[in-house]
């Protein structure tokens, strides 16, 4: 655990007692603070009280008179679409509002670091798509290279739940826009921006607010090195803002859309080959085509980002290449769950928006596509650019019929996962891929995308077992 510094002997309010909230309360107490907790869920309050923490309704009048700070869990809005009343009350009382990410960055370093040969490093990864895979891939590469590494944030453990940094160790954080938008301290050694596409727009008041939340990772303190995907205008703009000139190798530009040239530091992938150029000369190259855990251009972008981050820490290209080949991929993200009779079954339940579904569809050949669910804002029109390889769509969800009508593809309304898998498996031919890439949220039928992906995997394996 990382004890929170700076609040010893002071009361600190914590709003939200989920995984990160409860960990925050423990870390505050470990640092000598007196945490005051609240969650609208009685069961969450009961859990906190069972550990000896005080729960006080933070909506009560005058509660912030002697509070030093309010720590807010990621899912609680502080501005858009409307601020939580507790956040408003804290701001009116002049109480600083922060989150566990901000507490981590102010508390991670310790006096023992003066005795280390190599101080601990933090790599933080943000973006719209691919950040989980990129963060996990960086962690995997570091571990395979013999570097002590911990994976935390929006993946793995909560940031305050990890072990203190050791000599030469690395913490890899996946950070969502919900986490970066509010943290009062953001000082990673290496920061990664994968890409940007519309998501969570109601929470951020539009695309500009969404980009601004991501940009804070690079603006609040500033990393020593920034790895920036420049295939969207926002990424290109961010790289331009951070670099002092064409030769500034503190910025590593990433692309899977084109070859990058110039005197700076670039990593790009074309036709399945990753290339690193520095000062106009090639410094490394990797054939990504046979790496099963990283199929498709979107995963090649993840590989470029992870490669660049690890190169920024001094790892050799061949060490990184070896680790890429042993990367198993993440559950629910282009995860191959079975191969039988020449047919490949892939679970990409994490493809919860149109952009991520397009990337999944572009990674395979002839596809039997299982899609549908709770549609996000923005519609489905953009999917048309990736439907050439779709033989047929099998649509699930409560609004499956309406979803199917808007697809510019041969579509079958199945409603349930069981029916979709049954029909797709019956139709699939050797050389084809049965792909779950919903392009929608899961909450109309499932608690989360993991449950949806598990249901798909269970149905596929059950039917394969029956022959």
Coordinates of C-alpha atoms in Angstrom, one line a residue:
X1 CA 0.0 0.0 0.0
X2 CA 1.1 3.6 -0.6
X3 CA 0.3 5.7 2.5
X4 CA -1.1 9.1 1.5
X5 CA 1.1 12.0 2.5
X6 CA 0.3 15.5 3.4
X7 CA -2.9 15.0 5.5
X8 CA -1.6 13.6 8.8
X9 CA -3.9 14.6 11.6
X10 CA -6.5 16.1 9.2
X11 CA -9.9 15.0 8.2
X12 CA -10.3 14.0 4.5
X13 CA -13.7 13.2 3.0
X14 CA -14.0 10.3 0.5
X15 CA -17.0 10.1 -1.8
X16 CA -17.6 6.7 -3.3
X17 CA -16.6 3.4 -1.6
X18 CA -16.0 1.1 -4.6
X19 CA -12.7 -0.6 -5.2
X20 CA -10.7 2.6 -5.6
X21 CA -12.6 4.5 -2.9
X22 CA -12.2 1.9 -0.2
X23 CA -8.5 1.5 -1.0
X24 CA -8.2 5.3 -0.8
X25 CA -9.7 5.3 2.7
X26 CA -7.2 2.7 3.9
X27 CA -4.3 4.6 2.4
X28 CA -5.4 7.8 4.0
X29 CA -5.5 6.1 7.4
X30 CA -2.1 4.5 6.8
X31 CA -0.7 8.0 6.2
X32 CA -2.1 9.4 9.5
X33 CA -5.3 11.1 8.1
X34 CA -8.8 10.8 9.5
X35 CA -10.9 9.7 6.6
X36 CA -14.7 10.5 6.6
X37 CA -16.6 8.3 4.1
X38 CA -19.8 8.3 2.2
X39 CA -21.5 6.2 -0.4
X40 CA -25.2 6.2 -1.4
X41 CA -25.1 2.4 -1.3
X42 CA -25.8 1.1 2.3
X43 CA -23.8 -2.1 1.6
X44 CA -20.7 -0.1 0.7
X45 CA -21.0 2.0 3.9
X46 CA -21.5 -1.2 5.9
X47 CA -18.2 -2.6 4.5
X48 CA -16.3 0.6 5.4
X49 CA -17.8 0.7 8.9
X50 CA -16.8 -2.9 9.3
X51 CA -13.2 -1.8 8.9
X52 CA -13.6 0.8 11.5
X53 CA -14.1 3.8 9.2
X54 CA -16.6 6.6 10.0
X55 CA -19.4 7.2 7.5
X56 CA -21.0 10.6 7.4
X57 CA -23.5 11.9 4.9
X58 CA -21.4 14.4 3.0
X59 CA -24.6 16.1 1.9
X60 CA -25.3 17.4 5.4
X61 CA -25.1 21.1 6.1
X62 CA -21.8 22.3 7.4
X63 CA -20.0 19.0 7.0
X64 CA -17.0 20.6 5.1
X65 CA -16.2 23.1 7.8
X66 CA -13.2 21.1 9.1
X67 CA -12.4 19.0 6.0
X68 CA -9.0 19.3 4.4
X69 CA -9.9 17.7 1.0
X70 CA -12.6 15.8 -0.8
X71 CA -11.4 12.7 -2.7
X72 CA -13.9 11.6 -5.4
X73 CA -14.2 8.2 -7.0
X74 CA -13.9 8.2 -10.9
X75 CA -17.5 7.5 -11.7
X76 CA -18.8 10.5 -9.8
X77 CA -19.3 13.7 -12.1
X78 CA -17.8 16.9 -10.8
X79 CA -18.8 19.2 -13.7
X80 CA -20.7 17.5 -16.6
X81 CA -23.5 16.5 -17.2
X82 CA -24.1 18.0 -13.8
X83 CA -21.9 18.2 -10.7
X84 CA -22.6 15.8 -7.8
X85 CA -24.1 17.9 -4.9
X86 CA -21.3 16.8 -2.6
X87 CA -18.7 18.1 -5.0
X88 CA -20.6 21.4 -5.3
X89 CA -20.7 21.7 -1.5
X90 CA -17.0 21.1 -1.2
X91 CA -16.2 23.7 -3.8
X92 CA -18.5 26.3 -2.2
X93 CA -16.6 25.7 1.1
X94 CA -13.3 26.1 -0.6
X95 CA -12.3 22.5 -0.1
X96 CA -9.9 21.1 -2.7
X97 CA -11.3 18.2 -4.8
X98 CA -8.9 15.4 -5.9
X99 CA -8.9 11.7 -6.7
X100 CA -6.8 8.7 -5.9
X101 CA -4.5 9.3 -8.9
X102 CA -3.6 12.7 -7.6
X103 CA -3.0 11.3 -4.1
X104 CA -0.7 8.6 -5.7
X105 CA 1.5 11.0 -7.5
X106 CA 1.9 13.2 -4.4
X107 CA 2.7 10.2 -2.2
X108 CA 4.6 7.6 -4.2
X109 CA 8.2 9.0 -3.8
X110 CA 9.9 8.4 -0.5
X111 CA 13.2 9.3 1.2
X112 CA 14.5 5.7 0.7
X113 CA 14.7 6.5 -3.0
X114 CA 17.9 8.4 -2.2
X115 CA 19.6 5.1 -1.6
X116 CA 18.5 3.5 -4.9
X117 CA 20.8 3.2 -7.9
X118 CA 17.8 3.6 -10.2
X119 CA 14.8 5.5 -8.8
X120 CA 11.4 3.9 -9.5
X121 CA 9.7 5.1 -12.7
X122 CA 6.0 5.6 -13.6
X123 CA 4.6 5.0 -17.1
X124 CA 1.0 6.3 -17.5
X125 CA -1.1 5.3 -20.5
X126 CA -4.3 7.1 -21.7
X127 CA -6.3 7.4 -24.9
X128 CA -9.7 6.2 -26.2
X129 CA -8.9 2.7 -27.4
X130 CA -6.0 0.3 -26.7
X131 CA -4.9 1.8 -23.4
X132 CA -5.6 -1.4 -21.5
X133 CA -3.7 -3.6 -24.0
X134 CA -0.8 -1.1 -24.2
X135 CA -0.5 -0.8 -20.4
X136 CA -0.6 -4.6 -20.0
X137 CA 1.9 -5.1 -22.9
X138 CA 4.4 -2.6 -21.3
X139 CA 4.1 -4.5 -18.0
X140 CA 4.6 -7.8 -19.8
X141 CA 7.7 -6.6 -21.7
X142 CA 9.2 -5.2 -18.5
X143 CA 8.5 -8.4 -16.6
X144 CA 10.0 -10.5 -19.4
X145 CA 13.0 -8.3 -19.4
X146 CA 13.6 -8.9 -15.7
X147 CA 12.4 -5.4 -14.5
X148 CA 10.2 -5.3 -11.4
X149 CA 6.9 -4.0 -12.6
X150 CA 3.4 -3.4 -11.2
X151 CA 0.2 -2.8 -13.3
X152 CA -2.4 -0.5 -11.7
X153 CA -5.0 2.2 -12.2
X154 CA -7.9 1.4 -14.5
X155 CA -6.5 -2.1 -14.9
X156 CA -4.9 -4.4 -12.3
X157 CA -4.7 -3.0 -8.8
X158 CA -5.8 0.3 -7.5
X159 CA -3.0 2.9 -7.5
X160 CA -2.8 3.2 -3.8
X161 CA -3.0 -0.6 -3.3
X162 CA 0.3 -1.3 -4.9
X163 CA 3.7 -2.0 -3.2
X164 CA 6.1 0.9 -2.6
X165 CA 8.6 1.4 -5.4
X166 CA 11.8 -0.5 -5.3
X167 CA 15.2 0.1 -6.8
X168 CA 14.8 0.1 -10.6
X169 CA 11.1 -0.8 -10.4
X170 CA 8.4 0.5 -12.8
X171 CA 4.7 1.2 -12.2
X172 CA 2.5 1.1 -15.3
X173 CA -0.8 2.9 -15.0
X174 CA -3.8 2.8 -17.3
X175 CA -5.6 6.1 -16.8
X176 CA -9.1 6.9 -18.1
X177 CA -10.3 10.4 -18.8
X178 CA -12.4 10.1 -15.6
X179 CA -9.1 9.7 -13.7
X180 CA -7.0 12.3 -15.5
X181 CA -9.6 15.1 -15.5
X182 CA -9.6 15.7 -11.8
X183 CA -6.2 14.6 -10.4
X184 CA -4.3 17.5 -8.9
X185 CA -0.9 15.9 -9.5
X186 CA 0.0 14.1 -12.7
X187 CA 3.8 13.6 -13.0
X188 CA 4.7 10.3 -14.8
X189 CA 8.1 9.8 -16.1
X190 CA 6.7 8.5 -19.4
X191 CA 3.2 9.4 -20.6
X192 CA 1.5 7.6 -23.5
X193 CA -1.4 8.9 -25.6
X194 CA -2.7 6.1 -27.9
X195 CA -5.5 7.7 -29.9
X196 CA -8.7 9.7 -29.6
X197 CA -12.3 8.9 -30.8
X198 CA -15.7 10.1 -29.4
X199 CA -16.5 8.5 -26.0
X200 CA -17.9 9.7 -22.7
X201 CA -18.9 13.0 -24.3
X202 CA -21.8 13.6 -21.9
X203 CA -19.3 13.4 -19.0
X204 CA -16.9 15.9 -20.6
X205 CA -19.3 18.3 -22.2
X206 CA -18.3 17.3 -25.7
X207 CA -15.2 16.3 -27.7
X208 CA -13.2 19.3 -26.7
X209 CA -13.7 18.6 -23.0
X210 CA -12.8 14.9 -23.6
X211 CA -9.5 15.8 -25.2
X212 CA -8.8 18.3 -22.5
X213 CA -9.2 15.6 -19.9
X214 CA -6.7 13.4 -21.7
X215 CA -4.3 16.3 -22.3
X216 CA -3.9 17.0 -18.6
X217 CA -1.7 13.9 -18.3
X218 CA 0.9 15.8 -20.3
X219 CA 0.3 19.4 -19.1
X220 CA 0.1 19.0 -15.3
X221 CA 3.8 18.7 -14.4
X222 CA 4.9 17.2 -17.7
X223 CA 6.5 13.8 -18.3
X224 CA 10.2 13.3 -19.2
X225 CA 9.1 11.5 -22.3
X226 CA 5.8 11.6 -24.2
X227 CA 4.7 8.9 -26.6
X228 CA 2.0 10.3 -28.8
X229 CA -0.2 8.7 -31.4
X230 CA -0.6 11.2 -34.2
X231 CA -3.1 9.6 -36.5
X232 CA -5.8 11.9 -35.3
X233 CA -5.7 15.7 -35.3
X234 CA -5.7 15.9 -31.6
X235 CA -2.7 13.7 -31.2
X236 CA -0.8 15.6 -33.9
X237 CA -1.7 18.9 -32.1
X238 CA -0.6 17.5 -28.7
X239 CA 2.8 16.3 -30.1
X240 CA 3.3 19.7 -31.7
X241 CA 2.6 21.5 -28.4
X242 CA 5.0 19.4 -26.4
X243 CA 8.0 19.4 -28.8
X244 CA 10.4 22.3 -28.8
X245 CA 11.4 21.6 -32.4
X246 CA 11.8 18.8 -35.0
X247 CA 14.8 17.2 -33.2
X248 CA 13.2 17.2 -29.8
X249 CA 13.3 13.5 -28.9
X250 CA 11.4 14.0 -25.7
X251 CA 8.4 13.4 -27.9
X252 CA 8.1 10.0 -29.6
X253 CA 5.5 10.1 -32.4
X254 CA 3.5 6.9 -33.2
X255 CA 1.5 6.0 -36.4
X256 CA -0.1 3.1 -38.1
X257 CA -1.4 5.3 -40.9
X258 CA 1.9 6.3 -42.6
X259 CA 5.6 6.2 -42.5
X260 CA 7.1 8.9 -40.3
X261 CA 10.1 10.8 -41.4
X262 CA 12.2 13.6 -39.9
X263 CA 15.1 14.1 -37.5
X264 CA 13.1 13.3 -34.3
X265 CA 12.1 10.0 -32.7
X266 CA 9.4 8.0 -34.5
X267 CA 7.9 4.5 -34.2
X268 CA 5.4 3.4 -36.9
X269 CA 3.8 0.2 -38.3
X270 CA 3.1 -0.4 -42.0
X271 CA 1.9 -3.7 -43.5
X272 CA 2.6 -5.5 -40.3
X273 CA 6.2 -4.3 -39.8
X274 CA 7.1 -2.0 -36.9
X275 CA 10.0 0.4 -37.5
X276 CA 11.8 2.8 -35.2
X277 CA 13.6 5.8 -36.6
X278 CA 15.7 8.2 -34.6
X279 CA 17.7 11.2 -36.0
X280 CA 16.8 10.0 -39.5
X281 CA 18.2 6.5 -39.1
X282 CA 16.5 3.2 -38.5
X283 CA 17.1 2.0 -35.0
X284 CA 14.9 -1.1 -34.8
X285 CA 12.4 -3.2 -36.7
X286 CA 9.9 -6.0 -35.8
X287 CA 7.7 -8.3 -37.9
X288 CA 4.3 -8.1 -36.1
X289 CA 2.4 -10.3 -38.5
X290 CA 2.9 -13.6 -36.7
X291 CA 2.3 -12.4 -33.2
X292 CA -1.0 -14.0 -32.3
X293 CA -1.6 -11.9 -29.2
X294 CA -1.6 -8.7 -31.3
X295 CA -3.8 -9.1 -34.4
X296 CA -4.7 -6.2 -36.6
X297 CA -3.7 -2.6 -37.1
X298 CA -5.1 -1.4 -33.8
X299 CA -3.0 -3.9 -31.9
X300 CA 0.0 -2.9 -34.1
X301 CA -0.6 0.7 -32.8
X302 CA -0.6 -0.7 -29.2
X303 CA 2.7 -2.5 -30.0
X304 CA 4.2 0.7 -31.3
X305 CA 3.2 2.6 -28.2
X306 CA 4.4 -0.1 -25.8
X307 CA 7.7 -0.5 -27.8
X308 CA 8.3 3.3 -27.6
X309 CA 7.6 3.5 -23.9
X310 CA 10.0 0.6 -23.2
X311 CA 12.7 2.1 -25.5
X312 CA 12.3 5.3 -23.5
X313 CA 13.4 3.3 -20.4
X314 CA 16.4 2.0 -22.3
X315 CA 15.3 -1.6 -23.2
X316 CA 16.9 -3.0 -26.4
X317 CA 14.7 -3.7 -29.5
X318 CA 15.5 -7.4 -29.5
X319 CA 14.5 -7.7 -25.8
X320 CA 11.1 -6.0 -26.6
X321 CA 10.6 -8.2 -29.7
X322 CA 11.1 -11.4 -27.7
X323 CA 8.5 -10.3 -25.1
X324 CA 6.0 -9.4 -27.8
X325 CA 5.9 -12.9 -29.1
X326 CA 5.0 -14.3 -25.6
X327 CA 2.2 -11.7 -25.0
X328 CA -1.1 -13.7 -24.6
X329 CA -3.4 -10.7 -25.1
X330 CA -6.0 -9.5 -22.7
X331 CA -9.4 -11.1 -22.1
X332 CA -12.2 -9.6 -24.1
X333 CA -9.8 -7.7 -26.4
X334 CA -9.3 -9.5 -29.7
X335 CA -8.9 -12.6 -27.6
X336 CA -8.8 -15.9 -29.5
X337 CA -10.8 -18.3 -27.4
X338 CA -11.0 -21.3 -29.8
X339 CA -9.9 -22.6 -33.2
X340 CA -11.8 -25.5 -34.7
X341 CA -12.4 -26.9 -38.2
X342 CA -10.6 -23.9 -39.7
X343 CA -12.8 -21.4 -37.9
X344 CA -11.4 -18.9 -35.4
X345 CA -13.5 -17.6 -32.5
X346 CA -12.5 -14.2 -31.2
X347 CA -13.9 -12.3 -28.1
X348 CA -13.6 -8.5 -28.4
X349 CA -16.4 -7.7 -26.0
X350 CA -14.4 -4.6 -25.0
X351 CA -15.2 -3.1 -28.4
X352 CA -18.0 -1.1 -26.8
X353 CA -18.0 1.8 -29.2
X354 CA -18.0 2.1 -33.0
X355 CA -14.4 3.1 -33.4
X356 CA -13.1 0.1 -31.4
X357 CA -15.5 -2.2 -33.3
X358 CA -14.1 -0.9 -36.6
X359 CA -10.6 -1.7 -35.4
X360 CA -11.6 -5.2 -34.5
X361 CA -13.4 -5.8 -37.8
X362 CA -10.3 -4.6 -39.7
X363 CA -8.1 -7.2 -38.0
X364 CA -9.6 -10.3 -39.6
X365 CA -10.7 -11.6 -43.0
X366 CA -14.2 -13.1 -43.6
X367 CA -16.2 -12.4 -40.4
X368 CA -19.4 -13.7 -38.9
X369 CA -20.0 -10.7 -36.7
X370 CA -21.9 -10.8 -33.4
X371 CA -22.8 -7.2 -32.4
X372 CA -25.4 -5.1 -30.7
X373 CA -26.4 -3.9 -27.2
X374 CA -26.9 -0.5 -25.7
X375 CA -26.1 1.9 -28.5
X376 CA -23.9 4.9 -27.7
X377 CA -24.3 8.4 -29.1
X378 CA -23.0 9.1 -32.6
X379 CA -24.9 6.3 -34.4
X380 CA -23.6 3.4 -36.5
X381 CA -22.9 5.1 -39.9
X382 CA -19.2 5.0 -39.4
X383 CA -19.2 1.2 -39.3
X384 CA -19.9 1.1 -43.0
X385 CA -16.2 1.6 -43.8
X386 CA -15.3 -1.7 -42.1
X387 CA -18.1 -4.0 -43.3
X388 CA -16.6 -5.3 -46.5
X389 CA -15.2 -8.3 -44.7
X390 CA -18.5 -9.1 -42.8
X391 CA -20.3 -12.0 -44.3
X392 CA -23.2 -11.6 -41.9
X393 CA -24.0 -9.8 -38.7
X394 CA -25.8 -11.6 -35.8
X395 CA -27.4 -8.9 -33.7
X396 CA -28.0 -9.2 -29.9
X397 CA -29.6 -6.9 -27.4
X398 CA -33.0 -5.7 -26.3
X399 CA -33.2 -3.4 -29.3
X400 CA -31.6 -5.9 -31.7
X401 CA -34.2 -5.3 -34.5
X402 CA -33.6 -1.6 -34.6
X403 CA -29.9 -2.0 -34.4
X404 CA -29.9 -4.5 -37.3
X405 CA -32.0 -2.1 -39.5
X406 CA -29.3 0.5 -39.3
X407 CA -26.4 -1.8 -40.3
X408 CA -25.4 -1.7 -43.9
X409 CA -24.8 -5.4 -43.9
X410 CA -26.7 -8.7 -44.1
X411 CA -28.0 -8.9 -40.6
X412 CA -29.9 -11.5 -38.6
X413 CA -31.8 -10.5 -35.4
X414 CA -30.9 -13.0 -32.7
X415 CA -31.5 -11.0 -29.5
X416 CA -29.6 -13.4 -27.2
X417 CA -26.0 -14.4 -27.2
X418 CA -27.0 -18.1 -27.2
X419 CA -28.9 -17.7 -30.4
X420 CA -26.3 -15.5 -32.1
X421 CA -23.5 -18.0 -31.4
X422 CA -25.7 -20.9 -32.5
X423 CA -26.5 -19.2 -35.8
X424 CA -23.0 -17.9 -36.5
X425 CA -21.4 -21.3 -35.8
X426 CA -23.9 -23.1 -38.0
X427 CA -23.2 -20.7 -40.9
X428 CA -19.4 -20.3 -40.5
X429 CA -17.1 -21.9 -43.1
X430 CA -13.4 -22.8 -42.9
X431 CA -11.2 -19.7 -43.1
X432 CA -13.8 -17.5 -41.4
X433 CA -13.8 -15.8 -38.0
X434 CA -16.7 -15.7 -35.6
X435 CA -16.1 -12.3 -33.9
X436 CA -17.8 -10.7 -31.0
X437 CA -17.3 -6.9 -31.4
X438 CA -20.5 -5.4 -30.1
X439 CA -20.0 -1.7 -31.0
X440 CA -22.3 -1.0 -28.1
X441 CA -22.4 -1.0 -24.3
X442 CA -23.5 -4.2 -22.5
X443 CA -25.8 -2.8 -19.8
X444 CA -29.1 -3.7 -21.6
X445 CA -28.4 -7.5 -21.0
X446 CA -25.2 -7.7 -18.8
X447 CA -23.6 -6.1 -15.8
X448 CA -20.5 -5.3 -17.8
X449 CA -18.6 -6.1 -21.0
X450 CA -16.6 -8.9 -19.1
X451 CA -19.8 -10.8 -18.4
X452 CA -20.9 -10.4 -22.0
X453 CA -17.5 -11.8 -23.2
X454 CA -17.6 -14.6 -20.8
X455 CA -21.1 -15.6 -22.0
X456 CA -19.8 -15.6 -25.6
X457 CA -16.8 -17.8 -24.7
X458 CA -19.0 -20.2 -22.7
X459 CA -21.5 -20.6 -25.5
X460 CA -18.7 -21.2 -28.1
X461 CA -16.9 -23.8 -25.9
X462 CA -20.1 -25.5 -24.9
X463 CA -21.2 -26.0 -28.5
X464 CA -17.7 -27.1 -29.7
X465 CA -17.6 -29.7 -26.9
X466 CA -20.9 -31.1 -28.0
X467 CA -19.5 -31.4 -31.6

